[in-house]
Coordinates of C-alpha atoms and ligand atoms in Angstrom, one line a residue:
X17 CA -122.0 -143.0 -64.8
X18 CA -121.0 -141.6 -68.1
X19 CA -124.2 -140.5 -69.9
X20 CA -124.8 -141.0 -73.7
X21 CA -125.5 -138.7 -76.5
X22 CA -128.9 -137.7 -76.8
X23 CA -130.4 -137.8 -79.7
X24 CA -134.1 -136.8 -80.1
X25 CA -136.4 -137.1 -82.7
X26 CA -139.8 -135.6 -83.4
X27 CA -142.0 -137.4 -85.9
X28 CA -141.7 -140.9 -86.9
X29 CA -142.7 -140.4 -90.6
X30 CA -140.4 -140.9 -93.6
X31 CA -137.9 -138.3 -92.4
X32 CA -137.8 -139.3 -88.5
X33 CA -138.2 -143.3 -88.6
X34 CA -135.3 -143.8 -91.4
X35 CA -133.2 -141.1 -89.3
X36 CA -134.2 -143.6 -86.2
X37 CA -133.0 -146.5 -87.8
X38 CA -130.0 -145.5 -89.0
X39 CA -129.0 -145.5 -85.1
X40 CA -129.0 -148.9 -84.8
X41 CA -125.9 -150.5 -82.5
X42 CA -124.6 -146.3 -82.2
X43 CA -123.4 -145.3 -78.5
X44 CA -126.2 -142.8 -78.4
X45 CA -129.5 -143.0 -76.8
X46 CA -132.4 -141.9 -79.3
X47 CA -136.4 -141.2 -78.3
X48 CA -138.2 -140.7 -81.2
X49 CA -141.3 -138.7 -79.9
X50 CA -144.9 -139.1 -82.4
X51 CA -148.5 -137.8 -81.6
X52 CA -149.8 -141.1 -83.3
X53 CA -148.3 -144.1 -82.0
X54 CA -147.6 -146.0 -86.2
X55 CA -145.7 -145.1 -89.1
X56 CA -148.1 -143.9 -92.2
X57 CA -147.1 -144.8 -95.2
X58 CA -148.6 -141.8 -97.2
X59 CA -148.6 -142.9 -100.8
X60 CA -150.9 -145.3 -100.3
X61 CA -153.5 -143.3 -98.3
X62 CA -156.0 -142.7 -101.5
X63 CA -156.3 -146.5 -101.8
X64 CA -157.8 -146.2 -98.2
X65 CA -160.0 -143.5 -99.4
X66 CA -161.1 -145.5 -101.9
X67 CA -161.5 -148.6 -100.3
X68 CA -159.0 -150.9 -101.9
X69 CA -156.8 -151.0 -98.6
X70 CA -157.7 -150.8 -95.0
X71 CA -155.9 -148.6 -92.6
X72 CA -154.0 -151.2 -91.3
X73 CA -152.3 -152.2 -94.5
X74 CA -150.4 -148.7 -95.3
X75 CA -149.5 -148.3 -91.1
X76 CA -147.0 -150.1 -89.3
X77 CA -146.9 -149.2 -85.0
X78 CA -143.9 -147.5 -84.4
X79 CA -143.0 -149.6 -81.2
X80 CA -143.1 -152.7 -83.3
X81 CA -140.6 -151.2 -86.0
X82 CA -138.0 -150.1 -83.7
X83 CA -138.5 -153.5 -80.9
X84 CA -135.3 -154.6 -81.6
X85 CA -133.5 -151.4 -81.6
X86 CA -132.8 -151.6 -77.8
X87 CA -131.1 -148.0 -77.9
X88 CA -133.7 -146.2 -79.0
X89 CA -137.6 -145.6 -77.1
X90 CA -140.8 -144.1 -78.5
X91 CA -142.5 -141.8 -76.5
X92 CA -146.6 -141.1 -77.8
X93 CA -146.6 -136.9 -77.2
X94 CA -147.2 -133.8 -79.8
X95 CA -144.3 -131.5 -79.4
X96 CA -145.6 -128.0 -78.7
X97 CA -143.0 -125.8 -78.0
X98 CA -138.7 -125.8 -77.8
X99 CA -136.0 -124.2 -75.8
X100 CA -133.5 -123.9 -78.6
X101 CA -131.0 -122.4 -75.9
X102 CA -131.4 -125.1 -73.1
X103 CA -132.2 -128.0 -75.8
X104 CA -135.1 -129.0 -74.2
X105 CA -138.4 -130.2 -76.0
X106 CA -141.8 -129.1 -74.8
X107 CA -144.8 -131.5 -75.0
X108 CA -148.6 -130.9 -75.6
X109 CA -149.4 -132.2 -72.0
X110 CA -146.3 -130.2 -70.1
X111 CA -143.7 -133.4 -70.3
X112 CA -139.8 -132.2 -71.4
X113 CA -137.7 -133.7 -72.8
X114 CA -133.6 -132.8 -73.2
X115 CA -131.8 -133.6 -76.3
X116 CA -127.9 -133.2 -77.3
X117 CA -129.2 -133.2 -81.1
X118 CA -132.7 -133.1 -82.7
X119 CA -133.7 -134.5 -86.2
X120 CA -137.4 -132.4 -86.7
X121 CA -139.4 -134.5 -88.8
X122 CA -143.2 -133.4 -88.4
X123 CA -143.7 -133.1 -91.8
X124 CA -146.8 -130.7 -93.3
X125 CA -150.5 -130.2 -93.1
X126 CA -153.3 -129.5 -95.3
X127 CA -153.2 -126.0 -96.8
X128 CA -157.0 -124.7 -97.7
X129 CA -155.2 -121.6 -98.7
X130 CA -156.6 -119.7 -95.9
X131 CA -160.0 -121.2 -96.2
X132 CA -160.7 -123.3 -93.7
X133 CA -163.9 -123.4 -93.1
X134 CA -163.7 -125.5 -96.6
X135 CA -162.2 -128.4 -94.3
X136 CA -166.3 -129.0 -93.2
X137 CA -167.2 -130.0 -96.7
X138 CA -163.9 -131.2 -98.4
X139 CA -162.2 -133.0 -96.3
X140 CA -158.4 -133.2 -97.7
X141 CA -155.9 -136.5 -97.5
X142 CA -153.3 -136.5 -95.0
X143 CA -153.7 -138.6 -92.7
X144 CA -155.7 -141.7 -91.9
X145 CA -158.9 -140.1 -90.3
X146 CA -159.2 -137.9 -93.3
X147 CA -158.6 -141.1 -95.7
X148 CA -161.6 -142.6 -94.0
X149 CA -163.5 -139.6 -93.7
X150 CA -163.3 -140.0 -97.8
X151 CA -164.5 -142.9 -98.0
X152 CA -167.2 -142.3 -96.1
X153 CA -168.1 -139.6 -98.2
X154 CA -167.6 -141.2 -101.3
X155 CA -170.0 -144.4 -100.5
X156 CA -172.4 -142.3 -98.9
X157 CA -173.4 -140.1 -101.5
X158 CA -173.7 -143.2 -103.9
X159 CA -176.3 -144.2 -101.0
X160 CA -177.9 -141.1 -101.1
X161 CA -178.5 -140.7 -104.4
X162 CA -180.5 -144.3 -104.7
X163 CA -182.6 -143.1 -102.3
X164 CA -182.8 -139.3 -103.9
X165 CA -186.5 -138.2 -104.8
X166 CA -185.9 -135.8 -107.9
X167 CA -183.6 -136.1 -110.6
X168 CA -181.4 -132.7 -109.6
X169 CA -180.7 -134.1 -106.1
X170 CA -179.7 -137.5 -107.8
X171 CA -177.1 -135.5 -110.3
X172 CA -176.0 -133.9 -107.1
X173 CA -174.8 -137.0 -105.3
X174 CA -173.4 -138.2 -108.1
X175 CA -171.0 -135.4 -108.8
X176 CA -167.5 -135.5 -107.8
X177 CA -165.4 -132.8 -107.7
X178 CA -161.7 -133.4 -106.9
X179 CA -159.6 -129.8 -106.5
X180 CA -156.4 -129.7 -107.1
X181 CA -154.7 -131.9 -110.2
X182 CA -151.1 -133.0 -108.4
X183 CA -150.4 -136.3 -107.8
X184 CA -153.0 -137.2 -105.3
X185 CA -155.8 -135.5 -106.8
X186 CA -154.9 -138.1 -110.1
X187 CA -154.9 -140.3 -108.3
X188 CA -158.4 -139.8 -106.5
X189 CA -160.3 -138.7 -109.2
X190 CA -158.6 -142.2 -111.5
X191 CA -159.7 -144.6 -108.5
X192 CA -163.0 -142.5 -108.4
X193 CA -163.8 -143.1 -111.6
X194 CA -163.0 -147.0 -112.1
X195 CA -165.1 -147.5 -108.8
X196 CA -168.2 -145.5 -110.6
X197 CA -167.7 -147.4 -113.9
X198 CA -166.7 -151.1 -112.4
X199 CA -166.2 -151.8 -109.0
X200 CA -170.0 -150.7 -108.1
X201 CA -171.6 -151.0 -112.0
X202 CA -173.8 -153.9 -110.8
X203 CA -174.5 -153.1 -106.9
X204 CA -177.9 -150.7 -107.2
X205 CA -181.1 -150.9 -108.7
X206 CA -182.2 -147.2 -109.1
X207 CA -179.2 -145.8 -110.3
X208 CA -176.6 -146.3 -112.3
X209 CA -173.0 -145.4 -110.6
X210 CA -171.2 -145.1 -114.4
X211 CA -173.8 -142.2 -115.0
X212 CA -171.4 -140.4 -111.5
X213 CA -169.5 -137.5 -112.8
X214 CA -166.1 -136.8 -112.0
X215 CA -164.9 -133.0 -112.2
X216 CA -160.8 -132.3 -111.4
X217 CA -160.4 -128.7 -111.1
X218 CA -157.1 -127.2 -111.4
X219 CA -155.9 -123.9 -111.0
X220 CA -153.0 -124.2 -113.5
X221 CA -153.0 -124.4 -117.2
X222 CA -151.7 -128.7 -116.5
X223 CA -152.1 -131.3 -114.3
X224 CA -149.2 -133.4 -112.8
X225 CA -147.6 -129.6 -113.1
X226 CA -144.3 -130.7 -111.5
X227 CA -144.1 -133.5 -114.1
X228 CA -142.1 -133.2 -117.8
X229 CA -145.0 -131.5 -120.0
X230 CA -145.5 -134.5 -122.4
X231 CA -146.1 -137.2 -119.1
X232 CA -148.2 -134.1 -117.8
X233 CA -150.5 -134.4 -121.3
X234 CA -150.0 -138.3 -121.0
X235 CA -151.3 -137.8 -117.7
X236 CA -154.2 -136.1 -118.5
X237 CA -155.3 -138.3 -121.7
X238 CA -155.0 -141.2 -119.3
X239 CA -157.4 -139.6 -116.8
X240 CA -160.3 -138.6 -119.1
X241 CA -160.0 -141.9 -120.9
X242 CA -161.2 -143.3 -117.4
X243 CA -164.7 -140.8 -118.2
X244 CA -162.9 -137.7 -115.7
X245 CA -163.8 -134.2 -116.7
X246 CA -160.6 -131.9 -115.9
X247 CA -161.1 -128.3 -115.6
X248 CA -157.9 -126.1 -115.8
X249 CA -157.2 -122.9 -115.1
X250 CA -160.1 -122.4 -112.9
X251 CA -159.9 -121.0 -109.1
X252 CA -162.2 -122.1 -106.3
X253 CA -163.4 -119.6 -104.8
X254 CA -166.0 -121.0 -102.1
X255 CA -167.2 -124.7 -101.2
X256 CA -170.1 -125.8 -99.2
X257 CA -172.7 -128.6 -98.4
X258 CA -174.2 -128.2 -101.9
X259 CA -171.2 -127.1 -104.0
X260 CA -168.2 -125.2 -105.4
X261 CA -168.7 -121.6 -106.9
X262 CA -165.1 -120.9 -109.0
X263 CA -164.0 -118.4 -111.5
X264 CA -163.3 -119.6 -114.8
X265 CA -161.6 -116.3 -116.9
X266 CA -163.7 -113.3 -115.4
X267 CA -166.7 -115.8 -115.1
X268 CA -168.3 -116.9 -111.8
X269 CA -169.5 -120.7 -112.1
X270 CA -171.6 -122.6 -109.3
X271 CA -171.6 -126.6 -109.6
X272 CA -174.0 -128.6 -107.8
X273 CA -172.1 -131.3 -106.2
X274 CA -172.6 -133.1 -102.7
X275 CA -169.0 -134.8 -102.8
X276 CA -165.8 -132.2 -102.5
X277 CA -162.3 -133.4 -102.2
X278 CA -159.5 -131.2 -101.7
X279 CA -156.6 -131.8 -103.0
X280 CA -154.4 -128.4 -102.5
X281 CA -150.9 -128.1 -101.1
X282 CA -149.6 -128.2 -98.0
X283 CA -148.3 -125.5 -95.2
X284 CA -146.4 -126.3 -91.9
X285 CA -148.1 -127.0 -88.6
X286 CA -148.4 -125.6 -85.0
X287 CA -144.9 -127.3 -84.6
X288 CA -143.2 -125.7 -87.5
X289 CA -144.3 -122.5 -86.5
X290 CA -143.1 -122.6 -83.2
X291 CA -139.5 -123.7 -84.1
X292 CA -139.5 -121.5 -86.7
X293 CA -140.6 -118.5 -84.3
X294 CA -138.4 -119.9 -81.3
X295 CA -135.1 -120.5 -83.4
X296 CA -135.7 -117.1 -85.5
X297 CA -135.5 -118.7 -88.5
X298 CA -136.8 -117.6 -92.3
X299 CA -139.4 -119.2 -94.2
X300 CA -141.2 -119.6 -96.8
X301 CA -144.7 -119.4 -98.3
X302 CA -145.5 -121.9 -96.9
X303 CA -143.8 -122.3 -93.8
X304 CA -141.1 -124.3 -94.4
X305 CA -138.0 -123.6 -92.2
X306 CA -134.6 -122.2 -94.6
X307 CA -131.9 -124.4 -93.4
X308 CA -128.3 -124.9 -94.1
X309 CA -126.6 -127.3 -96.7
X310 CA -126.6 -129.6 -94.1
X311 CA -129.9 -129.5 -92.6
X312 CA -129.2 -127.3 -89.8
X313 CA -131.4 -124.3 -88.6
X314 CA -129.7 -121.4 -89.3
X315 CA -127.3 -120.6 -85.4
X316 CA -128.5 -123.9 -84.0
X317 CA -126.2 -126.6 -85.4
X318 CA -127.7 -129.5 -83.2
X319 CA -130.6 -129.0 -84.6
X320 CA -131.5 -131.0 -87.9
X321 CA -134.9 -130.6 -90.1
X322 CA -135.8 -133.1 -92.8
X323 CA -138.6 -133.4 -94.9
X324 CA -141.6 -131.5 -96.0
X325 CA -141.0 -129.1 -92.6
X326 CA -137.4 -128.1 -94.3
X327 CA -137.2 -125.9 -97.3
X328 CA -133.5 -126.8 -98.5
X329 CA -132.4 -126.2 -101.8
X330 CA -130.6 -128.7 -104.2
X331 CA -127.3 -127.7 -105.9
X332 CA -129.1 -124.9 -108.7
X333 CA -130.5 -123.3 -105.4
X334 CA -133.6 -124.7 -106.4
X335 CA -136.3 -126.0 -103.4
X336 CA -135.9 -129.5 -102.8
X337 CA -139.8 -131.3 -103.4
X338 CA -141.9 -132.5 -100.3
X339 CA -141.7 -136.2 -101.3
X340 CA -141.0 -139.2 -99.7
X341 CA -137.7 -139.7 -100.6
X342 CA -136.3 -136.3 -100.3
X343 CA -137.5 -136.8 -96.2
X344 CA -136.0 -140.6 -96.2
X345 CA -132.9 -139.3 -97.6
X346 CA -132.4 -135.9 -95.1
X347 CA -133.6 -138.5 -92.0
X348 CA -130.5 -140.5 -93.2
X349 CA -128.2 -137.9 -93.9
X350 CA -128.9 -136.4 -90.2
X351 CA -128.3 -139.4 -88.6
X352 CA -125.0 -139.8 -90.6
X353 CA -123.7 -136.3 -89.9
X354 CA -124.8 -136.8 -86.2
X355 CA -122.7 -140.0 -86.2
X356 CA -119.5 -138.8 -87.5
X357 CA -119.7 -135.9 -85.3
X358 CA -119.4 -138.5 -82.0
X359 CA -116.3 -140.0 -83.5
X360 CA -114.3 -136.6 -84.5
X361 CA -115.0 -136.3 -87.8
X362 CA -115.1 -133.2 -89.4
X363 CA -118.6 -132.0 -90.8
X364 CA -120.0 -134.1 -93.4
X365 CA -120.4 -132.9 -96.9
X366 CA -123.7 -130.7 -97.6
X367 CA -127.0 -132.6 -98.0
X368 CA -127.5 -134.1 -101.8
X369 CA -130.6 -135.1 -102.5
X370 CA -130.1 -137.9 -105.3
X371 CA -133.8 -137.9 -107.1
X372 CA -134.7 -141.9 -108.0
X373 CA -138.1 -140.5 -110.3
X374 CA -141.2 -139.3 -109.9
X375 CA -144.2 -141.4 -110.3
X376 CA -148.0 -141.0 -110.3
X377 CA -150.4 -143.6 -110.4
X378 CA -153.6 -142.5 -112.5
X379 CA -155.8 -145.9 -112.4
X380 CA -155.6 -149.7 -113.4
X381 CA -152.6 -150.4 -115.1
X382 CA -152.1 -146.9 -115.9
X383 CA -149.7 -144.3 -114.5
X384 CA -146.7 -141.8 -115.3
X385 CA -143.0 -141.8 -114.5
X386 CA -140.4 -139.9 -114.9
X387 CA -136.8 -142.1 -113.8
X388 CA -133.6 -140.7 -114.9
X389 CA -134.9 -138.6 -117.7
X390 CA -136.7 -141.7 -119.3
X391 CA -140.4 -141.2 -119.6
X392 CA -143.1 -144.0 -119.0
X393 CA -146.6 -144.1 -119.5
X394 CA -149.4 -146.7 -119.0
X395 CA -148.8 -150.5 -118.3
X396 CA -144.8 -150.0 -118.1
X397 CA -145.3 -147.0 -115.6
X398 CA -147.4 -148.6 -113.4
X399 CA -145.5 -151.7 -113.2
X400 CA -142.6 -149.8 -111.9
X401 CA -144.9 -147.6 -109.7
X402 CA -146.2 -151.0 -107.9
X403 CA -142.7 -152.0 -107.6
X404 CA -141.7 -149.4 -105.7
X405 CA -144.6 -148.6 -103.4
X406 CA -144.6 -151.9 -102.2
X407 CA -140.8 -152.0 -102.0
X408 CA -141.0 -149.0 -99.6
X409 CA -143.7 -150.6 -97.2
X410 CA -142.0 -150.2 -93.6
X411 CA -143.5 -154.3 -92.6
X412 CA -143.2 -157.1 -94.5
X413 CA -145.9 -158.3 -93.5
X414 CA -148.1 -155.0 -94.7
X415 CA -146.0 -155.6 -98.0
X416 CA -147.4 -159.6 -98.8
X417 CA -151.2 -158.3 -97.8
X418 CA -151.1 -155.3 -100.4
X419 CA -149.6 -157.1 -102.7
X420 CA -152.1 -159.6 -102.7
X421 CA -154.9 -157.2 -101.8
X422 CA -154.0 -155.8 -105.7
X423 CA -153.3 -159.2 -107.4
X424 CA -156.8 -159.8 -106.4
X425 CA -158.0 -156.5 -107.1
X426 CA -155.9 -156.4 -110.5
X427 CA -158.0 -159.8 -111.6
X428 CA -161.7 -158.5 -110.1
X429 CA -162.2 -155.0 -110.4
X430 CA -163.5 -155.4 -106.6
X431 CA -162.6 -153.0 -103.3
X432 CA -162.8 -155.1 -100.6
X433 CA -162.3 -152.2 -98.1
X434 CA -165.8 -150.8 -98.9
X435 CA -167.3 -150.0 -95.5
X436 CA -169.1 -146.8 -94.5
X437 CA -167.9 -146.9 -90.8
X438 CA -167.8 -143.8 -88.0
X439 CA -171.3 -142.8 -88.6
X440 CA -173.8 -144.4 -91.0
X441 CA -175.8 -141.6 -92.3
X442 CA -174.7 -138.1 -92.1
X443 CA -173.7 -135.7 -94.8
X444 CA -170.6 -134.5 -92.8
X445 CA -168.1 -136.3 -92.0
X446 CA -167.1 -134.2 -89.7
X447 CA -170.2 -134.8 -87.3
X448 CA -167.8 -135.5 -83.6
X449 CA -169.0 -139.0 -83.7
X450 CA -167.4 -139.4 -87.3
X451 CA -164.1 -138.2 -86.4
X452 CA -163.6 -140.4 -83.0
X453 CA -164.0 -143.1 -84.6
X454 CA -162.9 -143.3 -87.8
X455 CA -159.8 -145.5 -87.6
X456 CA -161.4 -148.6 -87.1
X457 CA -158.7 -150.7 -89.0
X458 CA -161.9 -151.9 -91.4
Ligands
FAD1 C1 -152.0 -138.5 -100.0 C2 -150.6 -138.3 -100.1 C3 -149.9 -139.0 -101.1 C4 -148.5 -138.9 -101.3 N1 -148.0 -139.6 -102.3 C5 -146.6 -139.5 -102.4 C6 -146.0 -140.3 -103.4 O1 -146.6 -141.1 -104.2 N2 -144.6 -140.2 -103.5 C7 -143.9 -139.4 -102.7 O2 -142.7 -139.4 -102.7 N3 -144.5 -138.6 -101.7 C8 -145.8 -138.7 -101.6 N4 -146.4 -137.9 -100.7 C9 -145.6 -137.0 -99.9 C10 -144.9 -137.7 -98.7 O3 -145.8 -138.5 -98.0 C11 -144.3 -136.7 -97.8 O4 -143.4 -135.9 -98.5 C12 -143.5 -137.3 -96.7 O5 -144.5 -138.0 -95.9 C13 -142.8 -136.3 -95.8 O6 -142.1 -137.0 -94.8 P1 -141.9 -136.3 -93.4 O7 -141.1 -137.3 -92.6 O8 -141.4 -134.9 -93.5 O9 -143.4 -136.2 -92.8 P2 -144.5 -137.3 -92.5 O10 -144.2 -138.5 -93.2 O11 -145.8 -136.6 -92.7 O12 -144.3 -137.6 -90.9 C14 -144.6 -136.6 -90.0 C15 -144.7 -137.3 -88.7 O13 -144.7 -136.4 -87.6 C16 -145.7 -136.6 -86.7 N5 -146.0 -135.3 -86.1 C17 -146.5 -134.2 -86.7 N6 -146.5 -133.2 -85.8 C18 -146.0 -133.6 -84.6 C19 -145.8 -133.1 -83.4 N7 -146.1 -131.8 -83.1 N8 -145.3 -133.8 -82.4 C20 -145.0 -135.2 -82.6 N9 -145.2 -135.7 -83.8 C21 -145.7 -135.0 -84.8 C22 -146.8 -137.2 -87.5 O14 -147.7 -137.9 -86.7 C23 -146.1 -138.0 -88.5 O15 -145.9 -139.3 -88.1 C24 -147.8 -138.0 -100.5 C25 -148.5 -137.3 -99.4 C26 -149.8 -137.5 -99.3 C27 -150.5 -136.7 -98.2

């Protein structure tokens, strides 16, 4: 029997599930292969964090997505290792896998810049654990400090520092602040959560620095209206269970504060550096894997990366972003180019990434964007931001329970999601019982 074209891919996040779909009635056979067994819809993780959404809201199983698409089967397994010259995938738990042509799709981790024993006290947001983990945190320490017996201790719990002033750390330190100042304003007796301050700490001289300068100072007004404090130009140089110590100028500060988020970049993963090694490839900083104008590794044409693994470089030679839909667009474009290769056709033309906006959501009704040149700020922004984010929703179904999640949330100030779950009272969240069972889908 005449076998089909196998087509393999590894991660079913943006990049790998819209290259998955795109497959749908071709003469190939595809197994998409993912470590956790549902899409993530990453955007949307901070409202998790902050208890607006529950898991289940921003995840959609990948079986379920891809049920009808009877050429293609999902396999649960964490890629560990690849035979570039015998096209073979290598799993965590010793099962191969052959493949004709491979989309790579397993996107980035947390970078602590080479820190990592900073993971302990602030945890970062990438993926749903972590989201959790937050919101643990972030409860717990308004817990904590009702119950605190000195004043210092109580200033302690309720300081917040957020690190790093992209788009997510806006975002945390906005939601932060409207659940100090409404969502909790009449839920304790001893203190009072609008007295909770909330430090963003950034290491340039803006926030939002990948944003037009004038949305970048919108951005910022925006944010400190809400009561944040944003430091600039400041570097971390150690976080623990009591604090950060940073460098301000020549000047060593230490901050008392018993709730750290990190919100730093991102740097490959074990995967990334094995294909990298494995396929000889160059990289970058950060570990992103140089490809080809079409998405190849460099001497392995059946090989395709998309998304935040692949550093490829828009027509000015500069580095595509690692957004959302720069890994939606590669995952289609791979699937494409793989298509028109079955049928003859000569090789596609190189990868353009056609950029939609850039958007950033800073609280209630406020939020930046930058779509086609034209700059937005506050109500108008947002609008468009909940447009989209709820356009891009993999399920339907997810889609009509966040949208009325944040109708009723828009009218009520309230976080329904507002459960300290995994382990009740622990400073770390990263106490083994914690992290096993964080997930719970509340
Ligand atoms: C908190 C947060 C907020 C964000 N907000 C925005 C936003 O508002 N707009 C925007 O455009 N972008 C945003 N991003 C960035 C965006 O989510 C990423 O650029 C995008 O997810 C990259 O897609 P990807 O397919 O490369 O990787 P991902 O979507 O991360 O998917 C990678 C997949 O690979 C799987 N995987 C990883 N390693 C392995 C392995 N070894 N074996 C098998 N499977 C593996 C993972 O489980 C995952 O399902 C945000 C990111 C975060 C973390």
């Amino acid at each position: 029997m005449e076998t089909r074209h196998r087509v393999m891919i590894l991660g079913g996040g943006f990049g790998g599930l819209n290259a998955a779909l795109k497959f749908k009635r071709a003469p190939v056979d595809v197994t998409l292969i993912d470590k956790r067994n549902f899409h993530l819809f990453q955007p949307l993780m901070y409202q998790v964090a902050t208890g607006s959404l529950s898991p289940g809201e921003i995840s959609a199983p990948l079986r379920g997505v891809l049920s009808r698409q009877k050429n293609t089967q999902v396999l649960l397994g964490e890629a560990a290792d690849i035979d570039p010259v015998n096209k073979r995938v290598i799993l965590r738990d010793g099962g191969t896998y052959p493949y004709d042509s491979l989309i790579v799709a397993t996107g980035s981790q947390t970078s602590y810049y080479g820190n990592d024993g900073w993971r302990e006290w602030a945890p970062s947001l990438k993926s749903i654990e972590e989201a959790t983990a937050i919101r643990h945190k972030i409860l717990y320490a308004f817990e904590k400090a009702e119950r605190a017996t000195s004043e210092g201790e109580s200033h302690a719990w309720l300081t917040f520092v957020i690190v790093g002033a992209g788009a997510t750390g806006m975002e945390l330190a906005g939601a932060l602040a409207e659940i100090a100042t409404e969502t909790l304003r009449h839920d304790f007796r001893k203190i009072n959560p609008q007295d909770a301050r909330i430090i963003l700490m950034e290491g340039g001289h803006r926030v939002l620095g990948s944003f037009p300068e004038d949305l970048s100072a919108k951005a910022e007004k925006l944010v400190r209206r809400l009561g944040v404090e944003v430091t600039k130009e400041v570097m971390v140089t150690c976080i623990d269970a009591d604090g950060v110590t940073y460098k301000s100028g020549e000047e060593s500060k230490r901050l008392a504060a018993k709730t750290v988020l990190w919100a730093g970049g991102v740097t490959t993963n074990e995967f990334g550096k094995k294909l990298a090694e494995r396929t000889n490839a160059e990289t970058d900083r950060s570990g992103r894997i140089k490809v080809n104008p079409n998405l190849t590794v460099q001497g392995y044409p059946g090989i395709f990366i998309v998304g935040d693994l692949a550093l490829s470089l828009d027509e000015k030679g500069n580095p595509l972003p690692g957004v959302a839909q720069v890994a939606i667009q590669g995952g289609a474009y791979a699937a494409k180019t793989i298509k028109a290769r079955l049928k003859g056709n000569p090789e596609a033309k190189p990868f353009h990434y056609f950029n939609k906006g850039n958007l950033a959501v800073i609280g209630r009704a406020a939020a930046v964007a930058d779509i086609f040149g034209l700059h937005l700020s506050g109500l108008p922004a947002w609008i468009v931001w909940l447009f989209v984010h709820l356009m891009y929703i993999v399920e339907f179904q997810n889609r009509v329970l966040v949208f009325v999640q944040w109708g009723f949330e828009y009218l009520t100030f309230s976080r329904g999601a507002r459960l300290i779950t995994g382990v009740a009272a622990t400073d770390s969240v990263n106490q083994p019982d914690a992290m096993n069972h964080p997930g719970d889908g509340n």
